[in-house]
PDB file of C-alpha atoms in Angstrom:
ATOM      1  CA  UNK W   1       0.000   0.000   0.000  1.00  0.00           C
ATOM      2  CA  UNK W   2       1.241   3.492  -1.060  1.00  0.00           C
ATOM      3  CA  UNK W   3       0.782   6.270   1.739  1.00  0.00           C
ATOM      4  CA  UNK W   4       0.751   9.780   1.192  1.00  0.00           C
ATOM      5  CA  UNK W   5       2.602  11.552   3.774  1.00  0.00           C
ATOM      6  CA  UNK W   6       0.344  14.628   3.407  1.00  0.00           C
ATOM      7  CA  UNK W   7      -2.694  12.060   4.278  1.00  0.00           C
ATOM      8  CA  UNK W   8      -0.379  11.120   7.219  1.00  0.00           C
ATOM      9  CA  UNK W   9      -0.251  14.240   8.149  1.00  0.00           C
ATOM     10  CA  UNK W  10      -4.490  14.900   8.022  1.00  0.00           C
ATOM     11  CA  UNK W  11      -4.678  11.843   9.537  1.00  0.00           C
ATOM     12  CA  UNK W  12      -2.741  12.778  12.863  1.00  0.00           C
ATOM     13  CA  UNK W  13      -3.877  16.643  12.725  1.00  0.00           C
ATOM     14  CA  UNK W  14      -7.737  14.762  13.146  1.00  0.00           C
ATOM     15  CA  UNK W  15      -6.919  12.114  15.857  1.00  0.00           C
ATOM     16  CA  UNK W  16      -5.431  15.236  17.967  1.00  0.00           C
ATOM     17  CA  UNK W  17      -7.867  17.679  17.351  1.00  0.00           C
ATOM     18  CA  UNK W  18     -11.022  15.354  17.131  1.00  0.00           C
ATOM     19  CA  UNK W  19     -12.392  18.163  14.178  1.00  0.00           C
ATOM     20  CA  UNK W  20     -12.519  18.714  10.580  1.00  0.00           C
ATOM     21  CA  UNK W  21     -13.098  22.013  11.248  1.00  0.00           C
ATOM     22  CA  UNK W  22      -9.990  22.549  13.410  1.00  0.00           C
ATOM     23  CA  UNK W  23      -7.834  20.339  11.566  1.00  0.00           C
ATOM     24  CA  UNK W  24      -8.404  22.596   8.435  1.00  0.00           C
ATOM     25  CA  UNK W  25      -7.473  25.229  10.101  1.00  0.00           C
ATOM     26  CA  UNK W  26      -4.121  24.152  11.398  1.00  0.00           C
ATOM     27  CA  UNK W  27      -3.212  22.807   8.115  1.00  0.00           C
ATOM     28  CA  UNK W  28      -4.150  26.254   6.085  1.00  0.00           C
ATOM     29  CA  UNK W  29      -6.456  23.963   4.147  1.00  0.00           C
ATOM     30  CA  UNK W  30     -10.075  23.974   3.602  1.00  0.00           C
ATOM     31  CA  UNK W  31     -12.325  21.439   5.394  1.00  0.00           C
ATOM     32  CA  UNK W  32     -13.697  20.236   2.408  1.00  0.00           C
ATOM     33  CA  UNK W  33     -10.049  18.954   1.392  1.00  0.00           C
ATOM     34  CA  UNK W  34      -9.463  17.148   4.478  1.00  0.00           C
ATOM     35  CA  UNK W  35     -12.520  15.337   4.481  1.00  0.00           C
ATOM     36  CA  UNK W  36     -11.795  14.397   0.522  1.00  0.00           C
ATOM     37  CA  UNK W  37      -8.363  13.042   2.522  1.00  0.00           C
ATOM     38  CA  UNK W  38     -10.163  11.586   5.364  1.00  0.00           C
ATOM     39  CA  UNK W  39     -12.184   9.610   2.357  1.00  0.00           C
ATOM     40  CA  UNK W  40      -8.763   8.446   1.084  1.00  0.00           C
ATOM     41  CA  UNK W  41      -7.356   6.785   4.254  1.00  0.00           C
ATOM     42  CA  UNK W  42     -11.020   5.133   5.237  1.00  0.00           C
ATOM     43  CA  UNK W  43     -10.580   3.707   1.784  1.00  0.00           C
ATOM     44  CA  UNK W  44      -7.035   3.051   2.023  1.00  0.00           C
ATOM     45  CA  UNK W  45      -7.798   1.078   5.677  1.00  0.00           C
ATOM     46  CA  UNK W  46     -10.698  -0.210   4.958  1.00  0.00           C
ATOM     47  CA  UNK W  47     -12.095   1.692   8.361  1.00  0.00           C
ATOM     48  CA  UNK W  48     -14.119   4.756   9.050  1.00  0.00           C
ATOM     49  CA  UNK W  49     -11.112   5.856  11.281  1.00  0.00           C
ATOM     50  CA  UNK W  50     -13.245   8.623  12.908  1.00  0.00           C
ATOM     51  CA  UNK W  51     -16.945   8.562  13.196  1.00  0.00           C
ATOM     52  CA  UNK W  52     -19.136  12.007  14.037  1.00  0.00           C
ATOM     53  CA  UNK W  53     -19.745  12.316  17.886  1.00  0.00           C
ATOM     54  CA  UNK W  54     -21.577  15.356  19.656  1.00  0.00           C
ATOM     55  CA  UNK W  55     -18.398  15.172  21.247  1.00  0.00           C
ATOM     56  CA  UNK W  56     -16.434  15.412  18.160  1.00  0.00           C
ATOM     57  CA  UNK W  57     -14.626  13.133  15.929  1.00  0.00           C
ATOM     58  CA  UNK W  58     -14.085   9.968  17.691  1.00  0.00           C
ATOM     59  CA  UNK W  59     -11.174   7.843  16.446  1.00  0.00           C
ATOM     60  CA  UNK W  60     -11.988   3.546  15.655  1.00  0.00           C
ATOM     61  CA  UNK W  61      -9.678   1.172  17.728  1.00  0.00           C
ATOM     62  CA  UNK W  62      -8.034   0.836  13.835  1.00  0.00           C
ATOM     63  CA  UNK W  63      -6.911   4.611  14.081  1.00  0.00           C
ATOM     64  CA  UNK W  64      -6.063   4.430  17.668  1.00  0.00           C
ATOM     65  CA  UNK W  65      -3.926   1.247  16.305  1.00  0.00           C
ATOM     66  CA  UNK W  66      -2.483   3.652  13.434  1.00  0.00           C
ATOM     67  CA  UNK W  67      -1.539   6.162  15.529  1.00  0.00           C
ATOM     68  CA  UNK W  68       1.875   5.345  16.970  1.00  0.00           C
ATOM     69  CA  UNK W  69       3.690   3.859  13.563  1.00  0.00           C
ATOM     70  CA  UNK W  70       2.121   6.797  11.855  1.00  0.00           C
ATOM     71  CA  UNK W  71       3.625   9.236  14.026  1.00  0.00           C
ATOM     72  CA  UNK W  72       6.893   7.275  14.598  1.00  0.00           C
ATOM     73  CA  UNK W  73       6.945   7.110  10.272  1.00  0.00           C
ATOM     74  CA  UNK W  74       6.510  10.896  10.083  1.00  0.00           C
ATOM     75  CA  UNK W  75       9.259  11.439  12.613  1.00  0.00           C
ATOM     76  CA  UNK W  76      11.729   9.320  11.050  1.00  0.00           C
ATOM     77  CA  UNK W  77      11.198  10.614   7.823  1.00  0.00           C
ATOM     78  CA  UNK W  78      11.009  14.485   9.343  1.00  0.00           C
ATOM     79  CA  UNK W  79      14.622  13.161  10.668  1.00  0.00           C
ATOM     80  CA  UNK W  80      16.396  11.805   7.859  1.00  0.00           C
ATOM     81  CA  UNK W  81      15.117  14.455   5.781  1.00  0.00           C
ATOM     82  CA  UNK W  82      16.476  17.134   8.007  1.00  0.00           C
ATOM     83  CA  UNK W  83      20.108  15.433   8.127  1.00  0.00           C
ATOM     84  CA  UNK W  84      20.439  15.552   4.197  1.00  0.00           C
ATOM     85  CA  UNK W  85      19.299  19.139   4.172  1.00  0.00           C
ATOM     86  CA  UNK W  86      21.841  21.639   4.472  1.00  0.00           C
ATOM     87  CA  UNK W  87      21.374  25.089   6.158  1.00  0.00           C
ATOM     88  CA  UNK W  88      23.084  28.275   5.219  1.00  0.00           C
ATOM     89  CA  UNK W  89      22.431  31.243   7.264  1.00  0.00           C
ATOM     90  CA  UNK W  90      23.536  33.705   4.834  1.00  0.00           C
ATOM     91  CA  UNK W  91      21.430  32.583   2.075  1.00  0.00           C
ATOM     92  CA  UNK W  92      18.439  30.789   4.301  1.00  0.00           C
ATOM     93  CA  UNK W  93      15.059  32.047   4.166  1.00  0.00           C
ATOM     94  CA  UNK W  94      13.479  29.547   6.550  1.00  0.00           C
ATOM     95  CA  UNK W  95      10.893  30.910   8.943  1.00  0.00           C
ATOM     96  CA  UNK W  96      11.753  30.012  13.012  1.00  0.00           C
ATOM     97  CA  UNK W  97       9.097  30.924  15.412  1.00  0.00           C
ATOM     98  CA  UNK W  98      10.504  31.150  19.103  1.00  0.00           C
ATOM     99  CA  UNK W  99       8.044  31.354  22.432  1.00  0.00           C
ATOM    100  CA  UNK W 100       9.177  33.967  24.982  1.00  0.00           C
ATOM    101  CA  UNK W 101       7.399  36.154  27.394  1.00  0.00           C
ATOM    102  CA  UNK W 102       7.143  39.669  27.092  1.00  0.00           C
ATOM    103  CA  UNK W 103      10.376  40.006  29.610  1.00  0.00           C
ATOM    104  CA  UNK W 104      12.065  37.919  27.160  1.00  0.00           C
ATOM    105  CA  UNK W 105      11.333  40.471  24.029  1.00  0.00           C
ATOM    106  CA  UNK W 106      12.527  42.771  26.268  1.00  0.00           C
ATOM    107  CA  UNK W 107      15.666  41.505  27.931  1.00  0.00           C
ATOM    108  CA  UNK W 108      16.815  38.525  25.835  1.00  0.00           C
ATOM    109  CA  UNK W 109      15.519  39.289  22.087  1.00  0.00           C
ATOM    110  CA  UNK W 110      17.621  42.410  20.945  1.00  0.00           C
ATOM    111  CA  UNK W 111      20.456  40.558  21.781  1.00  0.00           C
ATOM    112  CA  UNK W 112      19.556  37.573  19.642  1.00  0.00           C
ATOM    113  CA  UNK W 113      17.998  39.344  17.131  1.00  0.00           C
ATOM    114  CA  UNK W 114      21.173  41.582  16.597  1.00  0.00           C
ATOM    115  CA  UNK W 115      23.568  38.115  16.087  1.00  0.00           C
ATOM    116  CA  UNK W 116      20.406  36.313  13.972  1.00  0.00           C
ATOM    117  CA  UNK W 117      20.161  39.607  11.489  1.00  0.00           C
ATOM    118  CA  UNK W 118      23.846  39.750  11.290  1.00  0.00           C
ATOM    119  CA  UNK W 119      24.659  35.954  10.494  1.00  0.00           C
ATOM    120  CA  UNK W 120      21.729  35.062   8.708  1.00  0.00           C
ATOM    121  CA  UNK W 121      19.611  38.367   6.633  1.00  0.00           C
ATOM    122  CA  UNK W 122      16.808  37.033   4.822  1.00  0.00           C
ATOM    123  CA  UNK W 123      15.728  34.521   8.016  1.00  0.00           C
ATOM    124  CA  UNK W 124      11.616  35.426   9.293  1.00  0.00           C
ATOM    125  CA  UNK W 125      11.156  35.351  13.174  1.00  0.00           C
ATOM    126  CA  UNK W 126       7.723  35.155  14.234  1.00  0.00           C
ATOM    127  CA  UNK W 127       7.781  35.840  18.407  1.00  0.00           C
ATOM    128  CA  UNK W 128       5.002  34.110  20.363  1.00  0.00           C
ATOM    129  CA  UNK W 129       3.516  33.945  23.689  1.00  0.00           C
ATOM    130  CA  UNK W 130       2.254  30.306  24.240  1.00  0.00           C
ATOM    131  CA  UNK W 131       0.890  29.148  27.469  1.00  0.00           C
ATOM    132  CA  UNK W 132       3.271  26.870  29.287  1.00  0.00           C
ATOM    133  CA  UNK W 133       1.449  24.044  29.305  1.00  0.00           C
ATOM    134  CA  UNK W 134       0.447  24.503  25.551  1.00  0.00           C
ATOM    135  CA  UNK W 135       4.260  24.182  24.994  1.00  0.00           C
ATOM    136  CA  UNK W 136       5.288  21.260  24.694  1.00  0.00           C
ATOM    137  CA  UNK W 137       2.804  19.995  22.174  1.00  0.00           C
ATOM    138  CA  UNK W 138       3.832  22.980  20.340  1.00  0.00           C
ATOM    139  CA  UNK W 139       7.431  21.903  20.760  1.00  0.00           C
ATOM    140  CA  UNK W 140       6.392  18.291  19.286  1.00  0.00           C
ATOM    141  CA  UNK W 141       4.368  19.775  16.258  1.00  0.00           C
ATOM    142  CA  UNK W 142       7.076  22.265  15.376  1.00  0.00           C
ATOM    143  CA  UNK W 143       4.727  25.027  16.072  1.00  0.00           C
ATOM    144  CA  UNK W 144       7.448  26.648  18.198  1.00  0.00           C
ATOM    145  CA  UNK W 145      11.253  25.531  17.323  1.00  0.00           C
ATOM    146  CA  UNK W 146      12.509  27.024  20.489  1.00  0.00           C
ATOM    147  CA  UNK W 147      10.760  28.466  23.754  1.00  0.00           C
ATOM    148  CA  UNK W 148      13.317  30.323  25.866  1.00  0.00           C
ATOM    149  CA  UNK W 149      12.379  31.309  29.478  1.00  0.00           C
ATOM    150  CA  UNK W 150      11.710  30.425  33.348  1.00  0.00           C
ATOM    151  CA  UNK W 151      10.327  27.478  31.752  1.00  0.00           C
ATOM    152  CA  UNK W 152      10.343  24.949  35.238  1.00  0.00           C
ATOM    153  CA  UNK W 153       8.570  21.597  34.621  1.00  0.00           C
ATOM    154  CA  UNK W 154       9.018  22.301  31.405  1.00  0.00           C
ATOM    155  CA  UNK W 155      11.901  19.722  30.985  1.00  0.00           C
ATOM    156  CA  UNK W 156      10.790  16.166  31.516  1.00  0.00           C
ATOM    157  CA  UNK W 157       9.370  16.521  28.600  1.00  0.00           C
ATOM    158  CA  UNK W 158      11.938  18.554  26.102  1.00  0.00           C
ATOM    159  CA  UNK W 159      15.641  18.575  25.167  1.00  0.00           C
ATOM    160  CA  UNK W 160      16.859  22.192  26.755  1.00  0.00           C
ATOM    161  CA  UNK W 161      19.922  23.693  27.881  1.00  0.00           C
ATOM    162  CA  UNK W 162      20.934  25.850  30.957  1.00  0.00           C
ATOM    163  CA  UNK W 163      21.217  28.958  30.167  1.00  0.00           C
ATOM    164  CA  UNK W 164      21.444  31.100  33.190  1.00  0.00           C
ATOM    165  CA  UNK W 165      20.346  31.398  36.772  1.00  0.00           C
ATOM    166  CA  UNK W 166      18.165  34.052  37.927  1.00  0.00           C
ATOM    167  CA  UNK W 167      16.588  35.996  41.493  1.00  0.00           C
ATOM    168  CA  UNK W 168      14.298  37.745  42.038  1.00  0.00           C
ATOM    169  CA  UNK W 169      13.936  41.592  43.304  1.00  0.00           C
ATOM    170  CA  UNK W 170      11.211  44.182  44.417  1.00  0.00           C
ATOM    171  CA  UNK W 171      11.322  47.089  42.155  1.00  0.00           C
ATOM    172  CA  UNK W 172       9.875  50.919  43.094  1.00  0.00           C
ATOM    173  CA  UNK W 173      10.098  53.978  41.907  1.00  0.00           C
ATOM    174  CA  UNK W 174      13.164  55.921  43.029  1.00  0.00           C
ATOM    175  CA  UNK W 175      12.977  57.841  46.616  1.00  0.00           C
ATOM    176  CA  UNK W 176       9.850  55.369  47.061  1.00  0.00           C
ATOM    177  CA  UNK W 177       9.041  56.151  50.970  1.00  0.00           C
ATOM    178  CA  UNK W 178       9.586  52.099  52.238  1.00  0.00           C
ATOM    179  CA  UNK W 179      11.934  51.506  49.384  1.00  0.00           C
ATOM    180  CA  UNK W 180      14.968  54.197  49.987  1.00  0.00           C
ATOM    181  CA  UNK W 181      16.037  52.312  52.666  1.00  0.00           C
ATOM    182  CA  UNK W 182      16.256  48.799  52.465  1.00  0.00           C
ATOM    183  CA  UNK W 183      12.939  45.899  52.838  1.00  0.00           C
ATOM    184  CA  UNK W 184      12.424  44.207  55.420  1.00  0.00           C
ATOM    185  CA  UNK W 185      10.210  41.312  55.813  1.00  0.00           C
ATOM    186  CA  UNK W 186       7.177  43.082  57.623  1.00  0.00           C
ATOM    187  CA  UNK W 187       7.706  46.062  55.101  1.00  0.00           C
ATOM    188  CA  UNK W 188       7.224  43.626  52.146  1.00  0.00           C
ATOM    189  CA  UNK W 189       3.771  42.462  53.222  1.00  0.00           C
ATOM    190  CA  UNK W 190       2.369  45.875  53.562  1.00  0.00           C
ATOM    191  CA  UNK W 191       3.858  47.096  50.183  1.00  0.00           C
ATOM    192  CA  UNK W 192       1.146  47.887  47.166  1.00  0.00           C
ATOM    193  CA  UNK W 193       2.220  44.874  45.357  1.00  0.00           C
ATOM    194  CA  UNK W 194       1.637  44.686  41.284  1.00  0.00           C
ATOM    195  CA  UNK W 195       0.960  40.880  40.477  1.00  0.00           C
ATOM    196  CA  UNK W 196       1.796  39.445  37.106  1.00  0.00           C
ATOM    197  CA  UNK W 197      -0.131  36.161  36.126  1.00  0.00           C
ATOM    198  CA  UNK W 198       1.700  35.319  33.010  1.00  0.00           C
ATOM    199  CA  UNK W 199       0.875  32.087  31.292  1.00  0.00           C
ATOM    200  CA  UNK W 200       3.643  31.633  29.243  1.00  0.00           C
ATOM    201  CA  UNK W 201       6.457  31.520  32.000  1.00  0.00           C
ATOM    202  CA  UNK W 202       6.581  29.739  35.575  1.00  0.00           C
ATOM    203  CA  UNK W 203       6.821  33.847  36.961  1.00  0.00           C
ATOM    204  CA  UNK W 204       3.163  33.280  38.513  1.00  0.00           C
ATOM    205  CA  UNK W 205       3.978  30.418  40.534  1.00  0.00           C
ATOM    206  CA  UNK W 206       6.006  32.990  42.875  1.00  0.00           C
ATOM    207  CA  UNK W 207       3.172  33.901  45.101  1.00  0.00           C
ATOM    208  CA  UNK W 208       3.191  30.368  46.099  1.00  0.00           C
ATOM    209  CA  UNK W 209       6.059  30.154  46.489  1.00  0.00           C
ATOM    210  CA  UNK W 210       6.627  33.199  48.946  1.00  0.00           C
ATOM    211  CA  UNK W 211       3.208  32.582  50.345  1.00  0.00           C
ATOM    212  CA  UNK W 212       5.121  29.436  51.265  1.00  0.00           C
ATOM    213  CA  UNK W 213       7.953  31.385  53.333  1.00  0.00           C
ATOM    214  CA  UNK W 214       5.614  33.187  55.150  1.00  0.00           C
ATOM    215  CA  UNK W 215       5.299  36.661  52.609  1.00  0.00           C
ATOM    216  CA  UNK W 216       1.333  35.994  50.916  1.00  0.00           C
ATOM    217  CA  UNK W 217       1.048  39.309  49.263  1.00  0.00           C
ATOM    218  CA  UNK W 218      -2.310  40.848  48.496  1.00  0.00           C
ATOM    219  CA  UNK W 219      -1.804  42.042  45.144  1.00  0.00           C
ATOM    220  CA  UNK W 220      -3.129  45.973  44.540  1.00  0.00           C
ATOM    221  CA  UNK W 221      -3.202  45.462  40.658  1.00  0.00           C
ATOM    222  CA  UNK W 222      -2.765  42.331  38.849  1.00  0.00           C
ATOM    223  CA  UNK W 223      -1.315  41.967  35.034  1.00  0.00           C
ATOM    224  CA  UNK W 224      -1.242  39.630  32.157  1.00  0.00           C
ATOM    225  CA  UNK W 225       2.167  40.807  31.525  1.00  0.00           C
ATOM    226  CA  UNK W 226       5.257  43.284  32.754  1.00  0.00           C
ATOM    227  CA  UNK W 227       6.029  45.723  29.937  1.00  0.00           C
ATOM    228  CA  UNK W 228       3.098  47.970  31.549  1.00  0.00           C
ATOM    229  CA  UNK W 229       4.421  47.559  35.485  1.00  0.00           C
ATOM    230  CA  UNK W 230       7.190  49.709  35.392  1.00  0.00           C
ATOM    231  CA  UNK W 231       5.678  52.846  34.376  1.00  0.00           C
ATOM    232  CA  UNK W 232       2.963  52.374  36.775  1.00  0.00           C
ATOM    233  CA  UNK W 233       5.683  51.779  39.579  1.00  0.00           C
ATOM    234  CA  UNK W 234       7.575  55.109  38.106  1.00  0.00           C
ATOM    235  CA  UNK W 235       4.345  57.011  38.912  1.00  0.00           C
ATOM    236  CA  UNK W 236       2.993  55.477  41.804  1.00  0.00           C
ATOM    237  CA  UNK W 237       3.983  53.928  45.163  1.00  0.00           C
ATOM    238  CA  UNK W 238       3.138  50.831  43.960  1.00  0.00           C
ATOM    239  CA  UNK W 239       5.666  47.854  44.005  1.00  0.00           C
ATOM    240  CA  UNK W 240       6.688  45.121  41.460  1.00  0.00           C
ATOM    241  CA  UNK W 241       8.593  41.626  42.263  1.00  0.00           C
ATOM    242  CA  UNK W 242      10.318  40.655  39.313  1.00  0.00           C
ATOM    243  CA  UNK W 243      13.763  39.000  38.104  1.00  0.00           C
ATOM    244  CA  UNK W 244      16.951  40.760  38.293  1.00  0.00           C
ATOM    245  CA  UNK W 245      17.771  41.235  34.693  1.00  0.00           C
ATOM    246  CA  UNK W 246      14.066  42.760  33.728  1.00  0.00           C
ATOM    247  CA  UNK W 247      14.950  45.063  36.577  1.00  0.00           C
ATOM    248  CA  UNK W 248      18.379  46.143  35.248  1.00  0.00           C
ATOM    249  CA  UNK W 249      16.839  46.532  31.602  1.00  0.00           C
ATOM    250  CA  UNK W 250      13.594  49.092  33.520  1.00  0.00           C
ATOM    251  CA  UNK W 251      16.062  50.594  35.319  1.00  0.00           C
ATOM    252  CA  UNK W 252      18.465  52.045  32.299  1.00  0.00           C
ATOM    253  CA  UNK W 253      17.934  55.557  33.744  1.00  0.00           C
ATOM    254  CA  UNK W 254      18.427  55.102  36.811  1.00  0.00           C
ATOM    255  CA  UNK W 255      14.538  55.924  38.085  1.00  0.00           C
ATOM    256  CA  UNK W 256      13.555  53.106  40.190  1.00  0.00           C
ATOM    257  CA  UNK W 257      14.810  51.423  43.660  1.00  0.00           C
ATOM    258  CA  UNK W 258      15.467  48.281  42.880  1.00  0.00           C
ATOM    259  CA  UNK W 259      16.363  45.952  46.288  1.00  0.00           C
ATOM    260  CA  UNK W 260      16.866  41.839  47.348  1.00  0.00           C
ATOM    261  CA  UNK W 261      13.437  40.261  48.571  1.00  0.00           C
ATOM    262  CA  UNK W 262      13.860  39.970  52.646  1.00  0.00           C
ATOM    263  CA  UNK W 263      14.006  36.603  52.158  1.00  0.00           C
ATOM    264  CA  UNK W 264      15.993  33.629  50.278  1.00  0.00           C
ATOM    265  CA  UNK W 265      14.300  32.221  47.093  1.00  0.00           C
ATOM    266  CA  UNK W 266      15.773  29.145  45.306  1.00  0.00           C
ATOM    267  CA  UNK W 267      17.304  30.160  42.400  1.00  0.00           C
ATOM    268  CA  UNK W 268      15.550  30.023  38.694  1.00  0.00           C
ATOM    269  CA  UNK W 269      16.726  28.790  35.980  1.00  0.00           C
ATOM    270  CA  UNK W 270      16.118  30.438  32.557  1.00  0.00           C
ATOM    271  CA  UNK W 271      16.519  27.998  29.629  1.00  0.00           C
ATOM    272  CA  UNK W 272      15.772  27.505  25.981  1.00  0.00           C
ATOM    273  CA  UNK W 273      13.689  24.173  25.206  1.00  0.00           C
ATOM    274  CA  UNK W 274      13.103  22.227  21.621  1.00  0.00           C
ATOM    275  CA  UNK W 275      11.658  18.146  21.109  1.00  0.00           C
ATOM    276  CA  UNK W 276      13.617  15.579  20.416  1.00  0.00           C
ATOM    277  CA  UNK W 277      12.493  15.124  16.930  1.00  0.00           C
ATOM    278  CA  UNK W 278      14.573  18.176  15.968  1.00  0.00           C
ATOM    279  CA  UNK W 279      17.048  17.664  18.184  1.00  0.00           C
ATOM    280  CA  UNK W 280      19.436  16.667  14.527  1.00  0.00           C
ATOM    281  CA  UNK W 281      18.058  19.526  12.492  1.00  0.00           C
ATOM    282  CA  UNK W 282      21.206  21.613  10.913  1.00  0.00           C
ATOM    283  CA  UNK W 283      18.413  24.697  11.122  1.00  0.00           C
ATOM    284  CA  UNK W 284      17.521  24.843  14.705  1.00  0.00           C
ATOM    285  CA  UNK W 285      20.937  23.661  15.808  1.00  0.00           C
ATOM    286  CA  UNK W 286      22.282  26.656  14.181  1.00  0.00           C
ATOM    287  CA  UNK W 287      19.480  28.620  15.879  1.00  0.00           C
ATOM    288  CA  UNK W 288      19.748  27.283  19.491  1.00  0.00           C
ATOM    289  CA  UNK W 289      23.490  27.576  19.777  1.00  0.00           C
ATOM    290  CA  UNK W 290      23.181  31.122  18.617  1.00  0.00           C
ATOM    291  CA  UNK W 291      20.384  31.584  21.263  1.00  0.00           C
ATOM    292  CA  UNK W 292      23.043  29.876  24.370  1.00  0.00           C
ATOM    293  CA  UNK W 293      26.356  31.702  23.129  1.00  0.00           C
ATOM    294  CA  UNK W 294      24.149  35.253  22.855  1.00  0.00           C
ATOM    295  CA  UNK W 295      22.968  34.883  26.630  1.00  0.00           C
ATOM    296  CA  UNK W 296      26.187  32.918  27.489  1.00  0.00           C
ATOM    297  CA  UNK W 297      27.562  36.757  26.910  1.00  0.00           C
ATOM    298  CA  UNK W 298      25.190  38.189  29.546  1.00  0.00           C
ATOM    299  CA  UNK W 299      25.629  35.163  31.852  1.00  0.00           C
ATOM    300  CA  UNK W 300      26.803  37.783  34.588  1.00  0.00           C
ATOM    301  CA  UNK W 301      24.072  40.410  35.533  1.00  0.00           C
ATOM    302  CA  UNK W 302      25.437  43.894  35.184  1.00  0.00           C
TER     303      UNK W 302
END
């Protein structure tokens, strides 16, 4: 039997999605062509391979049975293509999308993006935010070829590479009246705290974590991300607990207070992440040890 990887591909885009509709629209194709390639493989296998549910498409124990050597096939193949294909940064055109939060456009990107511009012109970079538990499907899927960050948990279940460690510190504006002259524990508690929830880092695990050690804060203003905290701090008397480096990058004119939590914090760890199935890829080799030598470089905080 002759299989058409692109009906491989439908096939597995289905099973994971359990819609047509979906599936379409993560393969920039219309649903009318993946049902024509749905009719293919049901005639191919002899199998409905997904019948119509209220609760969607639900695969047959034959496409549960497909599943693995289908996936394994299309990996193997993804591999020994990749190993035969050369990549040239000068010349390449390929498109690498990276996952980051917005402290990471901030702090880490310009960096990167000044060696990835230099080495390699005519690349495209599409930045996005995915939710952390979103990423390592997104990782498998190729989706995102790298997500760099305080990525914790993140690793049973990626290839990744240390990067740096990282504390955190409370940031206020400068001549803040608690601030000027050092934190203490008790002054902590009673600051104005600005909470930021992000999804795509482990950054809003941290009230547990000082809840934990005996510092619950009640938040005065929470946020979906940082790049608005800082000004807010700059013009208020409001507080912000963030990591060192985000702090130093704010704090370029010298406008804010920026001092150690009253308390020790184990260390995090900020890393960059890919799957295993591109772990041989001359492409996002190239890209990942430009991303570690680039931070490597800012391994000590100024």
């Amino acid at each position: 039997m002759e299989l058409d990887l692109n009906l491989m591909r439908v096939f597995l885009t289905v099973l994971q999605e359990r819609s047509v509709t979906r599936a379409a629209q993560r393969l920039n194709l219309t649903q009318p062509a993946v049902s024509y390639a749905l009719g293919r493989l049901r005639e191919q296998f002899g199998d409905p391979l997904f019948l119509r549910t209220p609760s969607g498409m639900q695969p047959t124990p034959i496409a549960f049975a497909l599943a693995d050597p289908i996936e394994r096939g299309m990996n193997s193949f993804a591999e020994a293509v990749s190993l035969r294909l050369r990549f040239e940064p000068a010349t390449s055109t390929r498109r690498f999308q990276l996952s980051m939060s917005d402290i990471g456009e901030m702090v880490f990107l310009p960096p990167i993006m000044e060696r990835v511009h230099a080495q390699a012109p005519r690349l495209r970079i599409e930045v996005r935010e995915v939710p952390l538990e979103d990423l390592p499907q997104a990782l498998k899927d190729g989706a995102v070829d790298l997500a760099i960050g305080n990525l914790a948990g993140l690793g049973r279940q990626t290839c990744h590479a240390d990067l740096f460690s990282e504390r955190y510190v409370c940031m206020g504006r400068r001549g803040h009246p608690v601030m000027a002259t050092g934190l203490t524990r008790g002054q902590y508690k009673r600051l104005d705290h600005i909470l930021v929830a992000s999804r795509a880092s482990a950054h809003r695990l941290l009230d547990d974590v000082l809840a934990e050690a005996g510092l619950h804060r009640q938040p005065y203003l929470t946020l979906p991300h940082f790049s608005a905290a800082a000004e807010i701090v700059r013009r208020t008397d409001l507080t912000v607990t963030l990591p060192y480096r985000a702090a130093v990058w704010f704090n370029h004119d010298d406008a804010f207070e920026v001092r150690p939590l009253p308390i020790a914090l184990p260390g995090l760890c900020v890393t960059v992440h890919w799957h295993a199935r591109f772990e041989s890829d001359p492409g996002t080799t190239w890209l990942r040890q430009l991303v570690v030598d680039t931070l490597a470089d800012h391994h000590e905080a100024r």
